[in-house]
């Protein structure tokens, strides 16, 4: 499972994704013992990301992704505060009051930051374009998806290694995922709250 809080452009003023941007306040994989490239990548790790680019194949999110890794506990064991400070001069992501990443007005804008060629699709916007238009907030819990790379794996309660039951590049993904339900479904129902995203409050200020 994959809980997230994110924002999408309301009007797609600069075009389809990712031309008009995407703001991921926080994304967390729900697995307790999920490992990618030898690193703990489950519910001890939270990511905050800006997606932007001239086309789907030119998403420059790797330049604007930040991570918070807990040394003790996990993001699933207690409430945490996830914040987004979004100003005309920059964007900052905070977890429990600590800034984990920020970007101020990039010289030459995001077009230059991304090293893009051709006509600047954000030339008519501000220096923060495409993050200078209306966005709306989304809270959701997803299952599967490419946020779980094929190279990563999970350990079950007995310590056995469990591979992902679907391939990201497969034409059909839901069928093999469901066929392997005996691997993952018991972890969803062991404690009803384990498979939920619990929200204490949401606050939005216009500054």
PDB file of C-alpha atoms in Angstrom:
ATOM      1  CA  UNK A   1       0.000   0.000   0.000  1.00  0.00           C
ATOM      2  CA  UNK A   2       1.089   3.519  -0.785  1.00  0.00           C
ATOM      3  CA  UNK A   3      -0.456   6.470   1.113  1.00  0.00           C
ATOM      4  CA  UNK A   4       0.194   9.943  -0.238  1.00  0.00           C
ATOM      5  CA  UNK A   5      -0.775  13.593   0.006  1.00  0.00           C
ATOM      6  CA  UNK A   6      -0.244  15.505  -3.200  1.00  0.00           C
ATOM      7  CA  UNK A   7      -1.432  18.357  -5.394  1.00  0.00           C
ATOM      8  CA  UNK A   8      -2.294  18.472  -9.083  1.00  0.00           C
ATOM      9  CA  UNK A   9      -2.819  21.537 -11.290  1.00  0.00           C
ATOM     10  CA  UNK A  10      -6.484  22.500 -11.470  1.00  0.00           C
ATOM     11  CA  UNK A  11      -6.366  24.026 -14.940  1.00  0.00           C
ATOM     12  CA  UNK A  12      -3.323  22.419 -16.627  1.00  0.00           C
ATOM     13  CA  UNK A  13      -2.402  25.914 -17.772  1.00  0.00           C
ATOM     14  CA  UNK A  14       0.878  24.759 -19.324  1.00  0.00           C
ATOM     15  CA  UNK A  15      -0.386  21.492 -20.781  1.00  0.00           C
ATOM     16  CA  UNK A  16      -0.695  17.846 -19.835  1.00  0.00           C
ATOM     17  CA  UNK A  17       1.413  16.110 -17.166  1.00  0.00           C
ATOM     18  CA  UNK A  18       4.115  16.949 -16.249  1.00  0.00           C
ATOM     19  CA  UNK A  19       4.136  20.292 -18.092  1.00  0.00           C
ATOM     20  CA  UNK A  20       1.834  21.888 -15.515  1.00  0.00           C
ATOM     21  CA  UNK A  21       3.624  20.270 -12.581  1.00  0.00           C
ATOM     22  CA  UNK A  22       2.773  18.009  -9.658  1.00  0.00           C
ATOM     23  CA  UNK A  23       3.541  18.560  -5.973  1.00  0.00           C
ATOM     24  CA  UNK A  24       3.935  15.445  -3.821  1.00  0.00           C
ATOM     25  CA  UNK A  25       3.816  16.627  -0.211  1.00  0.00           C
ATOM     26  CA  UNK A  26       4.580  13.142   1.047  1.00  0.00           C
ATOM     27  CA  UNK A  27       4.589   9.579  -0.268  1.00  0.00           C
ATOM     28  CA  UNK A  28       5.331   6.550   1.899  1.00  0.00           C
ATOM     29  CA  UNK A  29       5.415   2.857   1.063  1.00  0.00           C
ATOM     30  CA  UNK A  30       3.449   1.010   3.721  1.00  0.00           C
ATOM     31  CA  UNK A  31       5.660  -2.085   3.923  1.00  0.00           C
ATOM     32  CA  UNK A  32       7.557  -2.563   7.171  1.00  0.00           C
ATOM     33  CA  UNK A  33      10.520  -4.449   5.680  1.00  0.00           C
ATOM     34  CA  UNK A  34      10.805  -3.178   2.132  1.00  0.00           C
ATOM     35  CA  UNK A  35      14.317  -2.924   0.656  1.00  0.00           C
ATOM     36  CA  UNK A  36      15.581  -1.158  -2.475  1.00  0.00           C
ATOM     37  CA  UNK A  37      19.252  -1.273  -3.460  1.00  0.00           C
ATOM     38  CA  UNK A  38      20.165  -2.413   0.039  1.00  0.00           C
ATOM     39  CA  UNK A  39      18.345   0.497   1.712  1.00  0.00           C
ATOM     40  CA  UNK A  40      15.250   0.479   3.916  1.00  0.00           C
ATOM     41  CA  UNK A  41      12.559   1.931   1.669  1.00  0.00           C
ATOM     42  CA  UNK A  42       9.355   1.039   3.504  1.00  0.00           C
ATOM     43  CA  UNK A  43       7.445   2.926   6.170  1.00  0.00           C
ATOM     44  CA  UNK A  44      10.573   4.413   7.739  1.00  0.00           C
ATOM     45  CA  UNK A  45      11.170   6.501   4.606  1.00  0.00           C
ATOM     46  CA  UNK A  46       9.089   9.435   3.337  1.00  0.00           C
ATOM     47  CA  UNK A  47       9.592  11.227   0.028  1.00  0.00           C
ATOM     48  CA  UNK A  48       8.575  14.723  -1.058  1.00  0.00           C
ATOM     49  CA  UNK A  49       8.823  15.549  -4.750  1.00  0.00           C
ATOM     50  CA  UNK A  50       8.139  18.115  -7.444  1.00  0.00           C
ATOM     51  CA  UNK A  51       7.333  16.695 -10.881  1.00  0.00           C
ATOM     52  CA  UNK A  52       7.865  18.985 -13.871  1.00  0.00           C
ATOM     53  CA  UNK A  53       9.138  18.737 -17.417  1.00  0.00           C
ATOM     54  CA  UNK A  54       8.510  19.293 -21.106  1.00  0.00           C
ATOM     55  CA  UNK A  55       7.003  15.825 -21.656  1.00  0.00           C
ATOM     56  CA  UNK A  56       6.264  12.513 -19.938  1.00  0.00           C
ATOM     57  CA  UNK A  57       9.728  11.238 -20.851  1.00  0.00           C
ATOM     58  CA  UNK A  58      11.391  14.426 -19.576  1.00  0.00           C
ATOM     59  CA  UNK A  59      10.033  14.519 -16.027  1.00  0.00           C
ATOM     60  CA  UNK A  60      12.840  16.188 -14.030  1.00  0.00           C
ATOM     61  CA  UNK A  61      11.674  15.011 -10.598  1.00  0.00           C
ATOM     62  CA  UNK A  62      15.102  13.609  -9.686  1.00  0.00           C
ATOM     63  CA  UNK A  63      16.332  17.198  -9.328  1.00  0.00           C
ATOM     64  CA  UNK A  64      13.587  18.043  -6.834  1.00  0.00           C
ATOM     65  CA  UNK A  65      13.075  14.980  -4.633  1.00  0.00           C
ATOM     66  CA  UNK A  66      13.881  14.868  -0.929  1.00  0.00           C
ATOM     67  CA  UNK A  67      13.788  12.056   1.619  1.00  0.00           C
ATOM     68  CA  UNK A  68      13.326  11.732   5.366  1.00  0.00           C
ATOM     69  CA  UNK A  69      14.510   8.455   6.909  1.00  0.00           C
ATOM     70  CA  UNK A  70      13.627   7.662  10.506  1.00  0.00           C
ATOM     71  CA  UNK A  71      16.296   6.041  12.654  1.00  0.00           C
ATOM     72  CA  UNK A  72      13.709   4.883  15.198  1.00  0.00           C
ATOM     73  CA  UNK A  73      10.109   3.798  14.732  1.00  0.00           C
ATOM     74  CA  UNK A  74       8.222   4.327  11.501  1.00  0.00           C
ATOM     75  CA  UNK A  75       5.746   6.695   9.926  1.00  0.00           C
ATOM     76  CA  UNK A  76       3.067   4.053  10.556  1.00  0.00           C
ATOM     77  CA  UNK A  77       3.298   3.876  14.348  1.00  0.00           C
ATOM     78  CA  UNK A  78       2.224   7.407  15.290  1.00  0.00           C
ATOM     79  CA  UNK A  79       0.943  10.650  13.841  1.00  0.00           C
ATOM     80  CA  UNK A  80       3.341  12.953  12.001  1.00  0.00           C
ATOM     81  CA  UNK A  81       2.909  16.459  10.632  1.00  0.00           C
ATOM     82  CA  UNK A  82       3.545  16.949   6.912  1.00  0.00           C
ATOM     83  CA  UNK A  83       3.720  20.528   5.698  1.00  0.00           C
ATOM     84  CA  UNK A  84       4.134  22.408   2.449  1.00  0.00           C
ATOM     85  CA  UNK A  85       5.240  26.039   2.411  1.00  0.00           C
ATOM     86  CA  UNK A  86       4.446  27.369  -1.045  1.00  0.00           C
ATOM     87  CA  UNK A  87       5.407  30.977  -1.716  1.00  0.00           C
ATOM     88  CA  UNK A  88       5.956  33.026  -4.897  1.00  0.00           C
ATOM     89  CA  UNK A  89       9.674  32.800  -4.114  1.00  0.00           C
ATOM     90  CA  UNK A  90      10.017  29.092  -3.379  1.00  0.00           C
ATOM     91  CA  UNK A  91       8.640  25.794  -2.103  1.00  0.00           C
ATOM     92  CA  UNK A  92       9.623  23.962   1.088  1.00  0.00           C
ATOM     93  CA  UNK A  93       8.634  20.541   2.417  1.00  0.00           C
ATOM     94  CA  UNK A  94       8.571  19.878   6.164  1.00  0.00           C
ATOM     95  CA  UNK A  95       8.029  16.791   8.309  1.00  0.00           C
ATOM     96  CA  UNK A  96       7.337  17.359  12.002  1.00  0.00           C
ATOM     97  CA  UNK A  97       8.479  20.953  11.612  1.00  0.00           C
ATOM     98  CA  UNK A  98      11.840  20.052  10.054  1.00  0.00           C
ATOM     99  CA  UNK A  99      12.603  21.202   6.510  1.00  0.00           C
ATOM    100  CA  UNK A 100      13.602  18.151   4.473  1.00  0.00           C
ATOM    101  CA  UNK A 101      13.872  19.960   1.148  1.00  0.00           C
ATOM    102  CA  UNK A 102      13.293  23.271  -0.536  1.00  0.00           C
ATOM    103  CA  UNK A 103      13.840  25.125  -3.756  1.00  0.00           C
ATOM    104  CA  UNK A 104      13.939  28.887  -4.191  1.00  0.00           C
ATOM    105  CA  UNK A 105      13.524  30.776  -7.436  1.00  0.00           C
ATOM    106  CA  UNK A 106      15.879  28.870  -9.762  1.00  0.00           C
ATOM    107  CA  UNK A 107      18.048  31.124 -11.932  1.00  0.00           C
ATOM    108  CA  UNK A 108      16.514  30.960 -15.387  1.00  0.00           C
ATOM    109  CA  UNK A 109      13.479  29.138 -14.001  1.00  0.00           C
ATOM    110  CA  UNK A 110      12.697  25.440 -14.037  1.00  0.00           C
ATOM    111  CA  UNK A 111      13.317  25.300 -17.782  1.00  0.00           C
ATOM    112  CA  UNK A 112      16.992  26.088 -17.287  1.00  0.00           C
ATOM    113  CA  UNK A 113      17.203  23.972 -14.126  1.00  0.00           C
ATOM    114  CA  UNK A 114      16.024  20.979 -16.131  1.00  0.00           C
ATOM    115  CA  UNK A 115      18.496  21.614 -18.946  1.00  0.00           C
ATOM    116  CA  UNK A 116      15.644  21.567 -21.447  1.00  0.00           C
ATOM    117  CA  UNK A 117      16.091  22.559 -25.081  1.00  0.00           C
ATOM    118  CA  UNK A 118      13.798  24.314 -27.522  1.00  0.00           C
ATOM    119  CA  UNK A 119      11.057  26.797 -26.711  1.00  0.00           C
ATOM    120  CA  UNK A 120      10.496  27.425 -23.007  1.00  0.00           C
ATOM    121  CA  UNK A 121       6.901  26.306 -22.347  1.00  0.00           C
ATOM    122  CA  UNK A 122       6.867  28.352 -19.115  1.00  0.00           C
ATOM    123  CA  UNK A 123       8.173  31.586 -20.662  1.00  0.00           C
ATOM    124  CA  UNK A 124       4.890  33.399 -19.990  1.00  0.00           C
ATOM    125  CA  UNK A 125       4.815  32.388 -16.340  1.00  0.00           C
ATOM    126  CA  UNK A 126       6.756  33.573 -13.324  1.00  0.00           C
ATOM    127  CA  UNK A 127      10.202  32.344 -12.333  1.00  0.00           C
ATOM    128  CA  UNK A 128       8.426  29.581 -10.343  1.00  0.00           C
ATOM    129  CA  UNK A 129       6.406  28.286 -13.326  1.00  0.00           C
ATOM    130  CA  UNK A 130       4.830  25.760 -13.591  1.00  0.00           C
ATOM    131  CA  UNK A 131       4.270  26.097  -9.837  1.00  0.00           C
ATOM    132  CA  UNK A 132       2.596  29.488 -10.141  1.00  0.00           C
ATOM    133  CA  UNK A 133      -0.968  28.395 -10.942  1.00  0.00           C
ATOM    134  CA  UNK A 134      -3.917  26.868  -9.068  1.00  0.00           C
ATOM    135  CA  UNK A 135      -3.465  23.355  -7.648  1.00  0.00           C
ATOM    136  CA  UNK A 136      -5.829  21.156  -5.628  1.00  0.00           C
ATOM    137  CA  UNK A 137      -5.098  18.762  -2.775  1.00  0.00           C
ATOM    138  CA  UNK A 138      -5.507  14.974  -3.034  1.00  0.00           C
ATOM    139  CA  UNK A 139      -5.250  12.378  -0.250  1.00  0.00           C
ATOM    140  CA  UNK A 140      -5.290   8.732  -1.250  1.00  0.00           C
ATOM    141  CA  UNK A 141      -4.045   5.224  -0.557  1.00  0.00           C
ATOM    142  CA  UNK A 142      -2.930   3.365  -3.689  1.00  0.00           C
ATOM    143  CA  UNK A 143      -2.131  -0.319  -4.152  1.00  0.00           C
ATOM    144  CA  UNK A 144       0.712  -1.434  -6.387  1.00  0.00           C
ATOM    145  CA  UNK A 145       1.959   0.823  -9.147  1.00  0.00           C
ATOM    146  CA  UNK A 146       5.443   1.707 -10.338  1.00  0.00           C
ATOM    147  CA  UNK A 147       6.329   3.266  -6.975  1.00  0.00           C
ATOM    148  CA  UNK A 148       7.407  -0.293  -6.148  1.00  0.00           C
ATOM    149  CA  UNK A 149      10.314  -0.965  -8.575  1.00  0.00           C
ATOM    150  CA  UNK A 150      10.899  -4.489  -9.852  1.00  0.00           C
ATOM    151  CA  UNK A 151      14.407  -4.537  -8.362  1.00  0.00           C
ATOM    152  CA  UNK A 152      13.074  -4.142  -4.811  1.00  0.00           C
ATOM    153  CA  UNK A 153      11.699  -6.784  -2.476  1.00  0.00           C
ATOM    154  CA  UNK A 154       9.975  -7.312   0.847  1.00  0.00           C
ATOM    155  CA  UNK A 155      10.576  -9.547   3.865  1.00  0.00           C
ATOM    156  CA  UNK A 156       7.565 -11.210   5.467  1.00  0.00           C
ATOM    157  CA  UNK A 157       6.974 -11.789   9.186  1.00  0.00           C
ATOM    158  CA  UNK A 158       9.101 -14.949   9.162  1.00  0.00           C
ATOM    159  CA  UNK A 159      12.045 -13.163   7.553  1.00  0.00           C
ATOM    160  CA  UNK A 160      11.572 -14.813   4.167  1.00  0.00           C
ATOM    161  CA  UNK A 161      12.236 -12.733   1.063  1.00  0.00           C
ATOM    162  CA  UNK A 162       9.109 -12.031  -0.995  1.00  0.00           C
ATOM    163  CA  UNK A 163       9.397 -10.672  -4.526  1.00  0.00           C
ATOM    164  CA  UNK A 164       6.895  -8.241  -5.977  1.00  0.00           C
ATOM    165  CA  UNK A 165       3.964 -10.237  -7.434  1.00  0.00           C
ATOM    166  CA  UNK A 166       3.700  -8.148 -10.612  1.00  0.00           C
ATOM    167  CA  UNK A 167       6.025  -6.580 -13.154  1.00  0.00           C
ATOM    168  CA  UNK A 168       5.976  -2.846 -13.764  1.00  0.00           C
ATOM    169  CA  UNK A 169       6.436  -3.369 -17.507  1.00  0.00           C
ATOM    170  CA  UNK A 170       3.822  -6.112 -17.812  1.00  0.00           C
ATOM    171  CA  UNK A 171       0.731  -5.451 -19.908  1.00  0.00           C
ATOM    172  CA  UNK A 172      -1.394  -7.163 -17.243  1.00  0.00           C
ATOM    173  CA  UNK A 173      -0.520  -6.271 -13.643  1.00  0.00           C
ATOM    174  CA  UNK A 174      -3.678  -6.638 -11.553  1.00  0.00           C
ATOM    175  CA  UNK A 175      -4.210 -10.343 -12.291  1.00  0.00           C
ATOM    176  CA  UNK A 176      -0.832 -11.590 -10.962  1.00  0.00           C
ATOM    177  CA  UNK A 177      -1.159  -9.189  -8.035  1.00  0.00           C
ATOM    178  CA  UNK A 178      -4.491 -10.735  -7.066  1.00  0.00           C
ATOM    179  CA  UNK A 179      -3.236 -14.268  -7.713  1.00  0.00           C
ATOM    180  CA  UNK A 180      -0.588 -13.687  -5.028  1.00  0.00           C
ATOM    181  CA  UNK A 181      -3.092 -12.398  -2.467  1.00  0.00           C
ATOM    182  CA  UNK A 182      -2.081 -15.026   0.079  1.00  0.00           C
ATOM    183  CA  UNK A 183       1.251 -13.210   0.347  1.00  0.00           C
ATOM    184  CA  UNK A 184      -0.074  -9.738   1.100  1.00  0.00           C
ATOM    185  CA  UNK A 185      -3.742  -9.849   2.077  1.00  0.00           C
ATOM    186  CA  UNK A 186      -3.157 -11.219   5.601  1.00  0.00           C
ATOM    187  CA  UNK A 187      -1.014  -8.154   6.367  1.00  0.00           C
ATOM    188  CA  UNK A 188      -3.907  -5.879   5.386  1.00  0.00           C
ATOM    189  CA  UNK A 189      -6.382  -7.511   7.764  1.00  0.00           C
ATOM    190  CA  UNK A 190      -4.157  -8.365  10.744  1.00  0.00           C
ATOM    191  CA  UNK A 191      -4.923  -4.986  12.297  1.00  0.00           C
ATOM    192  CA  UNK A 192      -7.666  -2.951  10.575  1.00  0.00           C
ATOM    193  CA  UNK A 193      -5.817   0.324  11.148  1.00  0.00           C
ATOM    194  CA  UNK A 194      -2.645  -0.995   9.489  1.00  0.00           C
ATOM    195  CA  UNK A 195      -4.194  -0.699   6.030  1.00  0.00           C
ATOM    196  CA  UNK A 196      -5.649   2.775   6.509  1.00  0.00           C
ATOM    197  CA  UNK A 197      -4.313   6.289   6.212  1.00  0.00           C
ATOM    198  CA  UNK A 198      -5.407   8.015   9.407  1.00  0.00           C
ATOM    199  CA  UNK A 199      -5.718  11.808   9.212  1.00  0.00           C
ATOM    200  CA  UNK A 200      -5.980  13.898  12.366  1.00  0.00           C
ATOM    201  CA  UNK A 201      -6.401  17.302  10.718  1.00  0.00           C
ATOM    202  CA  UNK A 202      -5.780  19.360   7.582  1.00  0.00           C
ATOM    203  CA  UNK A 203      -5.017  23.069   7.735  1.00  0.00           C
ATOM    204  CA  UNK A 204      -4.540  25.463   4.829  1.00  0.00           C
ATOM    205  CA  UNK A 205      -3.432  29.073   5.139  1.00  0.00           C
ATOM    206  CA  UNK A 206      -3.213  31.706   2.428  1.00  0.00           C
ATOM    207  CA  UNK A 207      -0.226  33.937   3.179  1.00  0.00           C
TER     208      UNK A 207
END
